[in-house]
XYZ file of C-alpha atoms in Angstrom:
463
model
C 144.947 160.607 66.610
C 142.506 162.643 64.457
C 142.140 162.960 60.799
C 141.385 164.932 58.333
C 137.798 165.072 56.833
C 137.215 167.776 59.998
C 137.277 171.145 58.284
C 137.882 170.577 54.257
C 137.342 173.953 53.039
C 140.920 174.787 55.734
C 144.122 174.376 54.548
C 145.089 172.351 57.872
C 143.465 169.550 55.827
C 145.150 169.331 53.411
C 148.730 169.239 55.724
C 147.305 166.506 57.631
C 146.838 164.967 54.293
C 150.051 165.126 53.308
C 151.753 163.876 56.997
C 149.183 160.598 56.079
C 151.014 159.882 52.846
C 154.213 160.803 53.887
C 154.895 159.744 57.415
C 152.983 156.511 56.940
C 151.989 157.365 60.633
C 150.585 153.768 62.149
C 147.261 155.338 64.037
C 146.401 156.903 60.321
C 146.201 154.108 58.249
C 145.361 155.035 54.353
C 142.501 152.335 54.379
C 139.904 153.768 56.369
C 136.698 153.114 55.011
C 135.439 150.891 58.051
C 136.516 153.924 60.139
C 135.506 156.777 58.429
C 132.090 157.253 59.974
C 133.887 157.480 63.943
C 136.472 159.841 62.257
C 133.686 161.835 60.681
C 131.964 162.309 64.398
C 135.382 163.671 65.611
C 135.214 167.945 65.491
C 138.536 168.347 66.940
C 140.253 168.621 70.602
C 139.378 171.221 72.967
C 141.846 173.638 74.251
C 141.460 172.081 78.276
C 141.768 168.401 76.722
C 144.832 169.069 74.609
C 146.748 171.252 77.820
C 145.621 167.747 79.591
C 147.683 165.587 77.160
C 150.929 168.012 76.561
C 150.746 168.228 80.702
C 150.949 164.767 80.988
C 153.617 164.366 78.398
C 156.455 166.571 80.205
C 155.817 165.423 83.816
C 156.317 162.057 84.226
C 159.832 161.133 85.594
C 161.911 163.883 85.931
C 159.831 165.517 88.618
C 161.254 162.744 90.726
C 165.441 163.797 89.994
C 164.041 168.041 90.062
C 164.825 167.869 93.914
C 168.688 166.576 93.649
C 169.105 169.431 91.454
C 168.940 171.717 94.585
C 171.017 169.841 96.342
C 173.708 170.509 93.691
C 172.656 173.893 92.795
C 170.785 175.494 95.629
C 167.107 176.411 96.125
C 167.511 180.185 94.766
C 169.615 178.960 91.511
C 167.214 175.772 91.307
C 164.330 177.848 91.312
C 165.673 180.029 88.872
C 167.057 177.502 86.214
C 163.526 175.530 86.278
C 161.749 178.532 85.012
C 164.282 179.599 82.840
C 164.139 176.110 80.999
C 160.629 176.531 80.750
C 161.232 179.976 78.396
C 163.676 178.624 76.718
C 161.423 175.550 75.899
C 158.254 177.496 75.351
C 160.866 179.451 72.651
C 162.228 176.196 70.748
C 158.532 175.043 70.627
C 157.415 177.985 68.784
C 160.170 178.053 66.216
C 159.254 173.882 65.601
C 156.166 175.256 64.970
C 156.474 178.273 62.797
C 158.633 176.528 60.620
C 155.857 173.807 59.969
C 153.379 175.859 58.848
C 155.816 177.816 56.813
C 156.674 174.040 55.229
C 153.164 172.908 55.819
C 154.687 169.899 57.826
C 151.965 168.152 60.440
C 155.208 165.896 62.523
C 158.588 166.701 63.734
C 159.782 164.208 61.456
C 157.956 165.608 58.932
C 159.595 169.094 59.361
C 163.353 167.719 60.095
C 163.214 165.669 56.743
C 161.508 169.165 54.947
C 164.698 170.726 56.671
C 167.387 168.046 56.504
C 165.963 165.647 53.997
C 166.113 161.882 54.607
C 169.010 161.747 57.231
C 167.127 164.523 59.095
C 163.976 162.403 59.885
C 166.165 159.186 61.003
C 168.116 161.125 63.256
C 164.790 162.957 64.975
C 163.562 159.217 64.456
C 166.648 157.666 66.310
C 166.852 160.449 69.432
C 163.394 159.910 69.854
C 164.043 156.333 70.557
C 166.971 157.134 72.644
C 164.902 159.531 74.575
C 161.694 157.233 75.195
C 164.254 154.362 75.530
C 166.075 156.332 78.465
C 162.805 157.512 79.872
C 160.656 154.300 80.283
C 163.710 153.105 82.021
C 163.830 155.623 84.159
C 160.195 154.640 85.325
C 160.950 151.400 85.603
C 164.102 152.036 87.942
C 161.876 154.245 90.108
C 158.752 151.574 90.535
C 161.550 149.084 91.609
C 162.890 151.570 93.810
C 159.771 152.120 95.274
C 158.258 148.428 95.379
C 161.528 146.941 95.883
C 164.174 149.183 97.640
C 167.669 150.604 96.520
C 171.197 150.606 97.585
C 172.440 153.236 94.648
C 173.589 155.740 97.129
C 175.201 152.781 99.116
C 173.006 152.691 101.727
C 169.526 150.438 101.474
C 166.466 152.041 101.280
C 163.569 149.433 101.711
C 160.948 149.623 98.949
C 156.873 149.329 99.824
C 156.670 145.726 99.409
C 159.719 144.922 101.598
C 158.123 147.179 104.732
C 154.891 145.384 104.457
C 156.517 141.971 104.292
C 159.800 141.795 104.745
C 162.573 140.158 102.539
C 161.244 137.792 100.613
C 162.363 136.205 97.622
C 158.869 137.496 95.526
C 159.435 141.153 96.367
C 163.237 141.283 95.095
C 163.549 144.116 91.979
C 163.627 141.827 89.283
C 161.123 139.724 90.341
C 159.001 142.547 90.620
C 159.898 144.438 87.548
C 159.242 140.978 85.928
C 155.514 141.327 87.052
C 154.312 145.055 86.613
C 155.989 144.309 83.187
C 153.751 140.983 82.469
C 150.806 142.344 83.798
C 150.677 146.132 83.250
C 152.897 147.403 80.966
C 152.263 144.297 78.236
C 148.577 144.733 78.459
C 148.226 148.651 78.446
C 151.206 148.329 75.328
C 148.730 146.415 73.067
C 146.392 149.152 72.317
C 147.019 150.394 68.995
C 145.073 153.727 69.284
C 146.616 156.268 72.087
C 142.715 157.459 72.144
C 142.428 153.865 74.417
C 144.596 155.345 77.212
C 142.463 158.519 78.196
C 141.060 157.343 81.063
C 144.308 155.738 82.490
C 146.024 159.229 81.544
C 143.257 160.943 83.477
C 143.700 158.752 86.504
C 147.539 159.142 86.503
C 147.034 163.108 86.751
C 145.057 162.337 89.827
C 147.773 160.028 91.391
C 150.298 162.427 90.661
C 148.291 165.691 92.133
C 147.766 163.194 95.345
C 151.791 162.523 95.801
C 152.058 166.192 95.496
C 149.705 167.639 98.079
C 151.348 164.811 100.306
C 153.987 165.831 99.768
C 153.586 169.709 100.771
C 151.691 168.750 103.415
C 154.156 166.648 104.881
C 156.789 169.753 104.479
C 154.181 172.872 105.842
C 153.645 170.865 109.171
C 157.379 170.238 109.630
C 157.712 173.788 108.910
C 155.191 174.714 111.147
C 156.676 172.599 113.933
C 160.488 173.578 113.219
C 161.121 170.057 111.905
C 163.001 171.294 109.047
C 165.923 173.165 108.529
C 166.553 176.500 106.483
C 167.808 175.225 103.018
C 170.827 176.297 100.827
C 169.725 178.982 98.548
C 173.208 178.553 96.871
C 175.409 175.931 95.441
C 178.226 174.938 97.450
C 181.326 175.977 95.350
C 184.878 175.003 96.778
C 186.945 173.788 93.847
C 186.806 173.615 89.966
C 185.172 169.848 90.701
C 182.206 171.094 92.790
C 182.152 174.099 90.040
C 181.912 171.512 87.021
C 179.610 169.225 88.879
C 176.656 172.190 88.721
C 176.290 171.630 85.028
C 175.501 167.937 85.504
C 171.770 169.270 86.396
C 171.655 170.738 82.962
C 170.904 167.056 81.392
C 167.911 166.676 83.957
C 166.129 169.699 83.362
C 166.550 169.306 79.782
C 164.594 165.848 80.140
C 162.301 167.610 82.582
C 160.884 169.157 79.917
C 160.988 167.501 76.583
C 157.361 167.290 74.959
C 158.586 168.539 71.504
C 157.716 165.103 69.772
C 154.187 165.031 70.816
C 153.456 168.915 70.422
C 152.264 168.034 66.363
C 150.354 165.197 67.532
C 148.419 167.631 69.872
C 147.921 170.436 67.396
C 146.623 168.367 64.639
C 143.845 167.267 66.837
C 142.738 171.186 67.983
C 139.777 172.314 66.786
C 141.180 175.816 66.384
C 144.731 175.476 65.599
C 145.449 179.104 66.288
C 144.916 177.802 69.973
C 148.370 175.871 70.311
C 150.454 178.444 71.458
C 148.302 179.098 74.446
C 148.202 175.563 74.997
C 152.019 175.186 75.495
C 152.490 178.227 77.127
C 149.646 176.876 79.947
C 150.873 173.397 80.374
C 154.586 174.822 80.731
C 152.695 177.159 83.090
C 151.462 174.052 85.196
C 154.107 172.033 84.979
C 157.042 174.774 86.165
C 154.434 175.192 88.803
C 154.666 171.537 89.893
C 158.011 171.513 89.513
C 158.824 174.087 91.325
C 156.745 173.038 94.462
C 158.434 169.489 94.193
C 161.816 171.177 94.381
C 161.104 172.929 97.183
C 158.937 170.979 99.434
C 161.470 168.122 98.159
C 164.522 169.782 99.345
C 163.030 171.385 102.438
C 162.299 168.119 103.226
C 165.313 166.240 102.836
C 167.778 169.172 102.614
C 171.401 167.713 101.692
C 170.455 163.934 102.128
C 167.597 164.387 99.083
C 168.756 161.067 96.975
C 168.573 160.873 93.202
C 165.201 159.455 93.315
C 163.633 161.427 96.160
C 160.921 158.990 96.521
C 163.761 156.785 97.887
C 164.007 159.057 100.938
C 160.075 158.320 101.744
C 161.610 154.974 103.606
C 161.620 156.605 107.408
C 160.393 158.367 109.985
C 159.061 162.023 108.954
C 158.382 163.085 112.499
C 154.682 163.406 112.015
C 151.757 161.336 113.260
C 150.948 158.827 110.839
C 154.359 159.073 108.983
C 154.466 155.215 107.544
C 150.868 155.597 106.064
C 151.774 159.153 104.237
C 155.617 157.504 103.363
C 153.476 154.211 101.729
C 150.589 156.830 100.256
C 153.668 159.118 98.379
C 155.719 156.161 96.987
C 153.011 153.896 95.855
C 150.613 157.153 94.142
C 153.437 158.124 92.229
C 154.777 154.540 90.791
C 151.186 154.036 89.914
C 151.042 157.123 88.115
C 154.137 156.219 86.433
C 152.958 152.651 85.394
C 150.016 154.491 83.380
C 151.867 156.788 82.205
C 154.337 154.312 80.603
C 151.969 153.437 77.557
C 152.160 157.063 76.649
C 155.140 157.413 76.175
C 156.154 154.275 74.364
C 153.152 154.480 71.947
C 155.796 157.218 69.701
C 158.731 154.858 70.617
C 157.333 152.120 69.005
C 155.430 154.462 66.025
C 159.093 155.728 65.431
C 161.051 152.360 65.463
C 158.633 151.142 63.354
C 159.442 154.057 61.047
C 162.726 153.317 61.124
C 163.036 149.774 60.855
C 160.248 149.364 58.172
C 159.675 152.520 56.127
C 157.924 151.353 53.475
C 155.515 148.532 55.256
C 152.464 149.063 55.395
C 151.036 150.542 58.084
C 151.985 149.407 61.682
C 148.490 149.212 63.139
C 147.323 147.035 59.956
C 150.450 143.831 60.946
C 149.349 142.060 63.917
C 152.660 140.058 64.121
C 155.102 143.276 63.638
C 152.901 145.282 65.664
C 153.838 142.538 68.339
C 157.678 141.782 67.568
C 158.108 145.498 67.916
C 156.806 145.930 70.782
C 158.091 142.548 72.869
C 161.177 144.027 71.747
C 161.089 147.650 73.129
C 159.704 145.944 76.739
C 162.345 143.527 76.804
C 165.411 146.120 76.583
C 163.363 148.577 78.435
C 163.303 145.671 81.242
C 167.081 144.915 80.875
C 167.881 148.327 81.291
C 166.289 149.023 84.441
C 167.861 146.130 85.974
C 171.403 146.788 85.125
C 171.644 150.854 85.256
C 171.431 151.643 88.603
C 170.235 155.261 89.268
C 167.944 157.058 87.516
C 170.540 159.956 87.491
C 172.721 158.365 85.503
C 169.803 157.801 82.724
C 169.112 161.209 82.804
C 172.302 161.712 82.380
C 172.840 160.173 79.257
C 169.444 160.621 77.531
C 169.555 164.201 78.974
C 172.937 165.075 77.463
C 172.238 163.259 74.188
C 169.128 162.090 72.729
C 167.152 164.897 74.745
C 169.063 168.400 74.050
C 168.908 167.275 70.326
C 164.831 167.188 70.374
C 164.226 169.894 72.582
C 167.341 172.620 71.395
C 169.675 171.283 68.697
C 167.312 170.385 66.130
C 164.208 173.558 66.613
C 167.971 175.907 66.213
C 169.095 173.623 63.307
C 166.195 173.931 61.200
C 165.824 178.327 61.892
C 169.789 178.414 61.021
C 169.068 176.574 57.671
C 165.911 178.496 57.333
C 164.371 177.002 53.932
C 161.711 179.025 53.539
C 163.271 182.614 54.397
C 161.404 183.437 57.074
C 163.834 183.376 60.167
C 164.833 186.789 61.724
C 167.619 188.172 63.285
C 166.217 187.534 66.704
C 165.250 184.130 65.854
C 168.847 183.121 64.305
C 170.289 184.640 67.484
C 168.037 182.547 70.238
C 169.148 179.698 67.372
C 172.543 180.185 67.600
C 172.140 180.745 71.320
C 170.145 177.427 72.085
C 172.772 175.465 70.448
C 176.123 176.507 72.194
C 173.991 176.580 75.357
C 173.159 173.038 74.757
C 176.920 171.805 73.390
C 178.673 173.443 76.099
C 176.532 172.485 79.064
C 176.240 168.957 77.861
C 179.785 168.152 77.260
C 180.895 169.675 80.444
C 178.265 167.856 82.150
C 179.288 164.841 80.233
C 183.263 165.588 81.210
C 182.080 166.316 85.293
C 180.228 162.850 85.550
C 182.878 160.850 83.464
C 185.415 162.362 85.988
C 183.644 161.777 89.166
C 183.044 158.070 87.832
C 186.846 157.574 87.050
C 187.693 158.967 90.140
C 185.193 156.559 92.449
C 186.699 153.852 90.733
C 190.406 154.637 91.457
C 190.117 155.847 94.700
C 189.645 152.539 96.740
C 193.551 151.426 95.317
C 194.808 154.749 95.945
């Protein structure tokens, strides 16, 4: 996180100024005399490193559930809906910003409590831990399912660990969870400064770019060698059921794409702050990219046996010379990228419990022993909770159709339909107004589909 003393003759100094004093923002402590020289060396982020950081803030997870949505929807209408979420996301992030200059607002806290008051920042505070919360659990789910093996479709899928050795007792999912928590997730959690996680965010890009060009490789030599069959470019609709169940993806591409509370962070530390809007437009540019060729190759693939967690079908024979070694060199890239990608993401879970829970402490980064209760804490239910939920759809699911269309639609429409400072158009109150019954509808059908299919699975054995 930067500070201010960059440009003082700008007025983007005095804004951070004022998110210092009033967001009480751990990583910008108000006693900074012993730091003030390395802050002073600081001249702000460049426009590559900041597209970097928002990059690595929307993929992380949901690239792994993006292929199950064309199983449900098709490739055409798959293909379609990613890059219409990314519009539609690019649009809600330039509102969220717009209105914080207007209210001279440097956090999304910040401008929900300029917008809403109090109860406005502790609900953006809350769905940001319900978000993170739902998130980090989803990355824990997947490195079990990848070290450990998963039943969740009801048929076992042997994880890494249990091809190279067998069943053993040590290789089990909590046992391993247990572990990767101890001895990664603990250690890379203590760093108080997100600064201290460049290089491991660096290195998880890399693992992620490797299970990608696996991954197409895998699918352009089956192609080539008429291992794979044509795909559905449609969704299969037979019944109001199967037509319900197609907004159930709606949750998962909302997820997919949620960066909105880390898009002030990332501005505030741009050298030229005029630059931001280029800078989400290019990393939604990259990342629909890498969606999209994860959908595809992912589905072509797999076609109509693509699991929740497609890494999950990486567990047998792809019909290509050296198809364990690739299988192994997929799974284990991409649960290592997720592992160091973890501390990203729960660096604002923590910053915004802490906000919650203690608004009027002193900063975070300043109390050893809260800095540590908070954050034992958030890894012990983020542990419980990938050992008891058992699919990362069903996370996405409920942080998707919660916690996530609030950050990423509800609130950006909110605060341009109560439009404080007056400057709002007709064309913004429409997309507003829009975004929001988009998001209600979608989300509570979605929400109706799943709770039927659930009550239904559970009934039908008796019938």
């Amino acid at each position: 996180m930067t500070i201010g003393n960059i440009a003082p003759k700008k007025e983007r100094k005095s804004r951070k100024s004022k998110s210092i004093v009033d967001e009480k923002a751990p990583l910008l402590p108000k006693r900074q005399d012993d730091d003030g020289a390395e802050f002073d060396e600081f001249n702000g982020a460049s426009f590559t490193g900041a597209v970097f950081n928002l990059s690595t803030t929307i993929v992380g997870a949901g690239i792994m559930a993006l292929p199950a949505t064309m199983k449900v929807l098709g490739l055409g209408l798959g293909i379609v809906m990613i890059i219409f979420m990314a519009f539609l996301t690019e649009a809600s992030i330039e509102l969220i910003l717009r209105f914080s200059r207007a209210g001279k607002s440097s956090s999304y806290g910040g401008l929900m409590g300029d917008a809403f008051g109090k109860y406005g920042k502790i609900m953006l505070q809350i769905c940001v831990m319900i978000n993170n919360i739902g998130v980090l659990i989803v990355y824990m789910i997947i490195i079990g399912d990848v070290l450990s093996g998963t039943s969740s479709s009801g048929v076992h899928h042997a994880g890494v660990l249990e091809g190279w050795f067998g069943d053993q007792w040590w290789n089990g999912r909590a046992v391993v969870l247990s572990v990767t928590t101890l001895c990664i997730f603990a250690p890379l959690a203590c760093f108080k400064r997100i600064d201290s996680l460049k290089f491991t965010s660096a290195l998880s890009v890399g693992l992620a770019v490797v299970f990608l060009v696996i991954t197409v490789g895998i699918a352009i030599i089956k192609l080539i060698s008429g291992g794979v069959m044509m795909p559905r470019l449609i969704p299969d609709v037979t019944d109001l059921t199967s037509l319900l169940n197609l907004f159930t993806v709606v949750p998962v591409l909302v997820t997919a794409y949620i960066c909105h509370y880390n898009v002030h962070s990332i501005d505030n530390e741009l050298e030229d702050s005029t630059q931001i809007k280029g800078v989400v437009r290019t990393s939604l540019a990259l990342c629909s990219s890498v969606y999209i060729m994860t959908s595809f190759f992912g589905f072509l693939l797999f076609g109509d046996a693509t699991l929740d967690d497609v890494l999950a079908n990486y567990d047998t024979n792809l019909g290509i010379p050296y198809s364990s070694l690739l299988n192994d060199a997929v799974r284990v890239s991409y649960a290592a990228h997720l592992m160091l990608v973890f501390p990203i993401v729960f660096y604002p879970l923590r910053l915004n419990l802490d906000g919650l829970l203690f608004p009027t402490s002193r900063p975070l980064v300043l109390d050893n022993l809260r800095f540590a209760l908070v954050s034992i804490g958030l890894i012990a239910v983020i542990f419980l909770g990938a050992n008891f939920i058992p699919s990362i759809w069903d996370a996405f699911q409920f942080t998707g159709a919660t916690a996530a269309v609030c950050l990423g639609f509800i609130f950006p429409a909110a605060i341009t339909l109560k439009d404080r400072h007056n400057i709002a158009t007709k064309k913004d109150k429409i997309l507003a107004a829009f975004m929001i019954v988009l998001a209600v509808f979608s989300n509570l059908v979605a929400i109706y589909s799943d709770a039927y299919a659930l009550i239904k699975r559970n009934t039908s054995p008796r019938e």
